[in-house]
Short mmCIF file of C-alpha atoms in Angstrom, two decimals:
data_model
loop_
_atom_site.label_atom_id
_atom_site.label_comp_id
_atom_site.label_asym_id
_atom_site.label_seq_id
_atom_site.Cartn_x
_atom_site.Cartn_y
_atom_site.Cartn_z
CA UNK T 1054 -0.01 0.00 -0.02
CA UNK T 1055 2.99 2.33 -0.39
CA UNK T 1056 6.48 2.93 0.87
CA UNK T 1057 7.97 4.97 3.69
CA UNK T 1058 5.80 8.00 4.42
CA UNK T 1059 3.83 7.41 1.19
CA UNK T 1060 0.52 5.54 1.46
CA UNK T 1061 -2.02 4.69 -1.20
CA UNK T 1062 -5.60 4.97 -0.01
CA UNK T 1063 -9.03 4.79 -1.67
CA UNK T 1064 -9.13 8.61 -1.81
CA UNK T 1065 -5.62 8.94 -3.30
CA UNK T 1066 -2.12 9.25 -1.97
CA UNK T 1067 -1.32 10.14 1.63
CA UNK T 1068 2.02 11.55 2.77
CA UNK T 1069 3.08 11.55 6.40
CA UNK T 1070 5.63 14.00 7.79
CA UNK T 1071 7.84 16.25 5.64
CA UNK T 1072 8.11 15.46 1.91
CA UNK T 1073 10.43 16.95 -0.71
CA UNK T 1074 9.72 17.13 -4.42
CA UNK T 1075 12.65 17.70 -6.77
CA UNK T 1076 10.56 17.79 -9.96
CA UNK T 1077 7.15 19.29 -10.76
CA UNK T 1078 4.15 17.80 -8.96
CA UNK T 1079 0.83 17.53 -10.84
CA UNK T 1080 -2.20 16.99 -8.68
CA UNK T 1081 -5.88 17.87 -8.79
CA UNK T 1082 -6.27 18.66 -5.08
CA UNK T 1083 -4.02 18.88 -2.02
CA UNK T 1084 -5.55 18.57 1.46
CA UNK T 1085 -4.02 18.58 4.90
CA UNK T 1086 -5.25 16.57 7.86
CA UNK T 1087 -8.22 18.03 9.64
CA UNK T 1088 -6.17 18.82 12.70
CA UNK T 1089 -3.04 20.17 10.90
CA UNK T 1090 -2.29 23.10 8.58
CA UNK T 1091 -0.95 22.67 5.09
CA UNK T 1092 2.64 24.05 4.80
CA UNK T 1093 4.40 24.64 1.48
CA UNK T 1094 8.05 25.41 2.00
CA UNK T 1095 10.96 26.27 -0.31
CA UNK T 1096 14.49 27.64 0.06
CA UNK T 1097 13.79 30.31 -2.58
CA UNK T 1098 10.10 30.84 -3.26
CA UNK T 1099 6.80 29.01 -3.63
CA UNK T 1100 5.01 29.45 -6.95
CA UNK T 1101 1.52 28.20 -7.75
CA UNK T 1102 0.56 28.23 -11.43
CA UNK T 1103 -2.84 27.78 -13.04
CA UNK T 1104 -3.06 26.77 -16.70
CA UNK T 1105 -5.85 26.21 -19.20
CA UNK T 1106 -6.50 23.04 -21.26
CA UNK T 1107 -3.90 24.23 -23.80
CA UNK T 1108 -1.20 24.50 -21.16
CA UNK T 1109 -1.19 28.32 -21.23
CA UNK T 1110 -0.52 30.14 -17.94
CA UNK T 1111 -3.70 31.90 -16.73
CA UNK T 1112 -2.76 32.71 -13.15
CA UNK T 1113 0.27 32.72 -10.89
CA UNK T 1114 0.90 33.27 -7.21
CA UNK T 1115 4.53 33.62 -6.07
CA UNK T 1116 5.59 33.87 -2.41
CA UNK T 1117 9.19 35.08 -2.28
CA UNK T 1118 11.59 36.43 0.28
CA UNK T 1119 10.88 40.05 -0.68
CA UNK T 1120 7.36 40.09 -1.99
CA UNK T 1121 4.14 38.16 -2.58
CA UNK T 1122 3.14 38.56 -6.28
CA UNK T 1123 -0.11 37.57 -7.96
CA UNK T 1124 -0.47 37.60 -11.74
CA UNK T 1125 -3.97 37.07 -13.13
CA UNK T 1126 -6.77 38.83 -14.94
CA UNK T 1127 -8.61 39.66 -11.69
CA UNK T 1128 -7.51 39.43 -8.05
CA UNK T 1129 -10.17 39.23 -5.31
CA UNK T 1130 -10.22 39.07 -1.52
CA UNK T 1131 -13.55 37.83 -0.08
CA UNK T 1132 -14.96 37.70 3.47
CA UNK T 1133 -14.85 34.24 4.99
CA UNK T 1134 -18.48 34.11 6.10
CA UNK T 1135 -20.54 36.18 3.71
CA UNK T 1136 -18.34 35.85 0.65
CA UNK T 1137 -18.54 39.60 0.10
CA UNK T 1138 -15.76 41.01 -2.11
CA UNK T 1139 -13.61 43.11 0.20
CA UNK T 1140 -10.90 43.96 -2.39
CA UNK T 1141 -10.62 43.38 -6.10
CA UNK T 1142 -8.15 44.50 -8.73
CA UNK T 1143 -7.89 44.16 -12.44
CA UNK T 1144 -6.26 46.11 -15.28
CA UNK T 1145 -8.96 48.77 -15.36
CA UNK T 1146 -9.79 49.49 -11.68
CA UNK T 1147 -9.30 48.65 -8.02
CA UNK T 1148 -12.41 48.22 -5.91
CA UNK T 1149 -12.52 48.26 -2.10
CA UNK T 1150 -15.78 46.71 -0.91
CA UNK T 1151 -15.28 47.10 2.82
CA UNK T 1152 -17.69 49.34 4.74
CA UNK T 1153 -14.86 51.65 5.75
CA UNK T 1154 -11.35 52.31 4.46
CA UNK T 1155 -8.97 53.34 7.26
CA UNK T 1156 -5.55 54.85 6.65
CA UNK T 1157 -3.40 54.82 9.79
CA UNK T 1158 -0.08 56.01 8.37
CA UNK T 1159 1.36 59.27 9.74
CA UNK T 1160 1.63 60.71 6.21
CA UNK T 1161 -1.96 59.85 5.32
CA UNK T 1162 -2.95 58.74 1.81
CA UNK T 1163 -1.18 60.06 -1.32
CA UNK T 1164 -3.05 60.12 -4.64
CA UNK T 1165 -1.18 60.74 -7.85
CA UNK T 1166 -4.33 61.69 -9.80
CA UNK T 1167 -7.93 62.65 -9.21
CA UNK T 1168 -10.14 61.09 -6.46
CA UNK T 1169 -13.90 60.63 -6.78
CA UNK T 1170 -15.86 59.97 -3.59
CA UNK T 1171 -19.23 61.04 -2.12
CA UNK T 1172 -17.91 61.38 1.44
CA UNK T 1173 -14.63 62.03 3.19
CA UNK T 1174 -14.54 62.17 7.00
CA UNK T 1175 -12.04 61.92 9.85
CA UNK T 1176 -12.18 59.74 12.89
CA UNK T 1177 -14.28 60.99 15.82
CA UNK T 1178 -12.49 63.76 17.74
CA UNK T 1179 -9.86 64.00 15.01
CA UNK T 1180 -9.19 66.74 12.46
CA UNK T 1181 -9.62 66.20 8.71
CA UNK T 1182 -6.80 67.67 6.64
CA UNK T 1183 -6.70 67.87 2.84
CA UNK T 1184 -3.29 69.10 1.69
CA UNK T 1185 -1.24 69.53 -1.49
CA UNK T 1186 2.23 70.44 -0.31
CA UNK T 1187 3.65 71.78 -3.63
CA UNK T 1188 0.67 72.23 -5.96
CA UNK T 1189 -2.99 73.21 -5.81
CA UNK T 1190 -5.97 71.45 -4.26
CA UNK T 1191 -9.13 71.37 -6.33
CA UNK T 1192 -12.59 70.22 -5.22
CA UNK T 1193 -15.20 70.03 -7.96
CA UNK T 1194 -18.85 69.02 -8.05
CA UNK T 1195 -21.47 69.84 -10.72
CA UNK T 1196 -24.19 70.49 -8.14
CA UNK T 1197 -22.14 72.26 -5.49
CA UNK T 1198 -19.46 71.79 -2.84
CA UNK T 1199 -20.57 72.04 0.80
CA UNK T 1200 -18.20 72.55 3.68
CA UNK T 1201 -19.84 72.26 7.10
CA UNK T 1202 -18.48 72.43 10.64
CA UNK T 1203 -21.36 71.60 13.00
CA UNK T 1204 -19.50 72.36 16.23
CA UNK T 1205 -16.42 74.34 15.24
CA UNK T 1206 -14.84 76.95 12.98
CA UNK T 1207 -13.93 76.91 9.30
CA UNK T 1208 -10.66 78.60 8.46
CA UNK T 1209 -9.21 79.31 4.99
CA UNK T 1210 -5.66 80.73 4.94
CA UNK T 1211 -3.30 81.35 2.03
CA UNK T 1212 0.00 83.13 1.36
CA UNK T 1213 -1.29 85.29 -1.48
CA UNK T 1214 -4.76 86.20 -2.69
CA UNK T 1215 -7.96 84.46 -1.59
CA UNK T 1216 -10.54 84.65 -4.40
CA UNK T 1217 -14.29 84.21 -3.97
CA UNK T 1218 -15.90 84.19 -7.42
CA UNK T 1219 -19.37 83.48 -8.65
CA UNK T 1220 -19.78 83.54 -12.43
CA UNK T 1221 -23.59 83.73 -12.55
CA UNK T 1222 -24.93 83.99 -8.97
CA UNK T 1223 -23.99 86.02 -5.92
CA UNK T 1224 -21.75 85.69 -2.87
CA UNK T 1225 -23.94 85.76 0.22
CA UNK T 1226 -22.51 86.36 3.70
CA UNK T 1227 -25.10 85.75 6.48
CA UNK T 1228 -23.99 86.26 10.07
CA UNK T 1229 -24.78 88.36 13.12
CA UNK T 1230 -21.38 90.02 12.83
CA UNK T 1231 -19.15 90.32 9.76
CA UNK T 1232 -15.63 91.43 10.50
CA UNK T 1233 -13.02 92.58 7.99
CA UNK T 1234 -9.70 92.82 9.78
CA UNK T 1235 -6.52 94.67 8.82
CA UNK T 1236 -8.17 96.89 6.24
CA UNK T 1237 -5.94 99.79 5.22
CA UNK T 1238 -6.93 103.39 6.05
CA UNK T 1239 -7.15 105.53 2.96
CA UNK T 1240 -6.39 109.23 2.66
CA UNK T 1241 -8.41 112.06 1.12
CA UNK T 1242 -7.86 115.66 0.25
CA UNK T 1243 -8.22 118.23 3.03
CA UNK T 1244 -10.66 120.28 0.95
CA UNK T 1245 -12.99 117.39 0.64
CA UNK T 1246 -12.81 116.71 4.36
CA UNK T 1247 -13.36 120.33 5.31
CA UNK T 1248 -16.59 120.39 3.37
CA UNK T 1249 -17.81 117.45 5.46
CA UNK T 1250 -16.49 118.49 8.86
CA UNK T 1251 -14.13 120.87 10.56
CA UNK T 1252 -10.37 120.48 10.29
CA UNK T 1253 -8.95 118.11 12.92
CA UNK T 1254 -6.85 119.58 15.71
CA UNK T 1255 -4.55 118.15 18.32
CA UNK T 1256 -7.35 118.26 20.85
CA UNK T 1257 -9.77 116.45 18.61
CA UNK T 1258 -10.92 113.07 19.95
CA UNK T 1259 -9.40 109.86 18.52
CA UNK T 1260 -11.08 108.71 15.36
CA UNK T 1261 -13.18 105.61 16.10
CA UNK T 1262 -15.75 105.63 13.32
CA UNK T 1263 -14.76 104.88 9.74
CA UNK T 1264 -16.49 104.55 6.42
CA UNK T 1265 -16.07 101.40 4.36
CA UNK T 1266 -15.03 102.39 0.84
CA UNK T 1267 -14.49 100.45 -2.39
CA UNK T 1268 -11.93 101.21 -5.08
CA UNK T 1269 -12.91 100.94 -8.75
CA UNK T 1270 -11.00 97.64 -8.91
CA UNK T 1271 -13.02 96.25 -5.96
CA UNK T 1272 -10.41 96.71 -3.23
CA UNK T 1273 -11.82 97.68 0.23
CA UNK T 1274 -10.36 100.29 2.53
CA UNK T 1275 -11.41 102.53 5.44
CA UNK T 1276 -11.85 106.24 5.48
CA UNK T 1277 -12.50 108.39 8.57
CA UNK T 1278 -16.24 109.01 8.72
CA UNK T 1279 -17.61 112.51 8.40
CA UNK T 1280 -20.94 114.27 7.99
CA UNK T 1281 -20.88 113.13 4.35
CA UNK T 1282 -19.02 110.44 2.45
CA UNK T 1283 -15.27 110.74 2.62
CA UNK T 1284 -14.54 108.04 0.10
CA UNK T 1285 -12.44 109.36 -2.74
CA UNK T 1286 -11.58 107.55 -6.00
CA UNK T 1287 -8.19 109.28 -5.86
CA UNK T 1288 -7.34 107.64 -2.49
CA UNK T 1289 -3.78 106.52 -2.09
CA UNK T 1290 -5.08 102.97 -1.57
CA UNK T 1291 -6.79 102.94 -4.96
CA UNK T 1292 -3.76 104.52 -6.71
CA UNK T 1293 -1.28 101.98 -5.30
CA UNK T 1294 -3.49 98.85 -5.79
#
């Protein structure tokens, strides 16, 4: 019924202990004992090939010292119980079917091209940061982009200009208080000011009320308020902008 560790049974051939194969092994199915795992071991790598009826290679799995490589038309990882596809990859796309994708690396996730997703959120009690260190960050949606902070602030900072542009609609600011900080204070001719109020003197109280003015190019600046408008198109702010 066999020799050494090799036994011939009604179900096939049974090997006991460690076995070494120096040449290719062709089998239909390999099973381990019910109480033991199946171990495939090699000094270099372990390669599993799948071929069609013409002997052509259709799939390959290689476990090496540096990497695990799979070569096939489509690679899938399924849940053990439900059989749901958790991860799949082919030449056209990669699909992640898990309920949640979690990135725990300190550098986050790096995307070389565009990303399409209906929802991006951070972990509870954690900040969400979208960053492009050396280039621009673009968020596009045909029906609108909504940024909402239910229990905190929204801050937008930049090194140069911050542009708010609406090609067809309007820009609507709705708040109890709207503050515009660090606006420059413009100058105006003394004749124009004298027509609105008396000339200031050293004993005059400190100016605390200002008029908000707009240059022809849209730049905002402050002008000391008077009985009438003190905004002048020839203001130094408008000339230098």
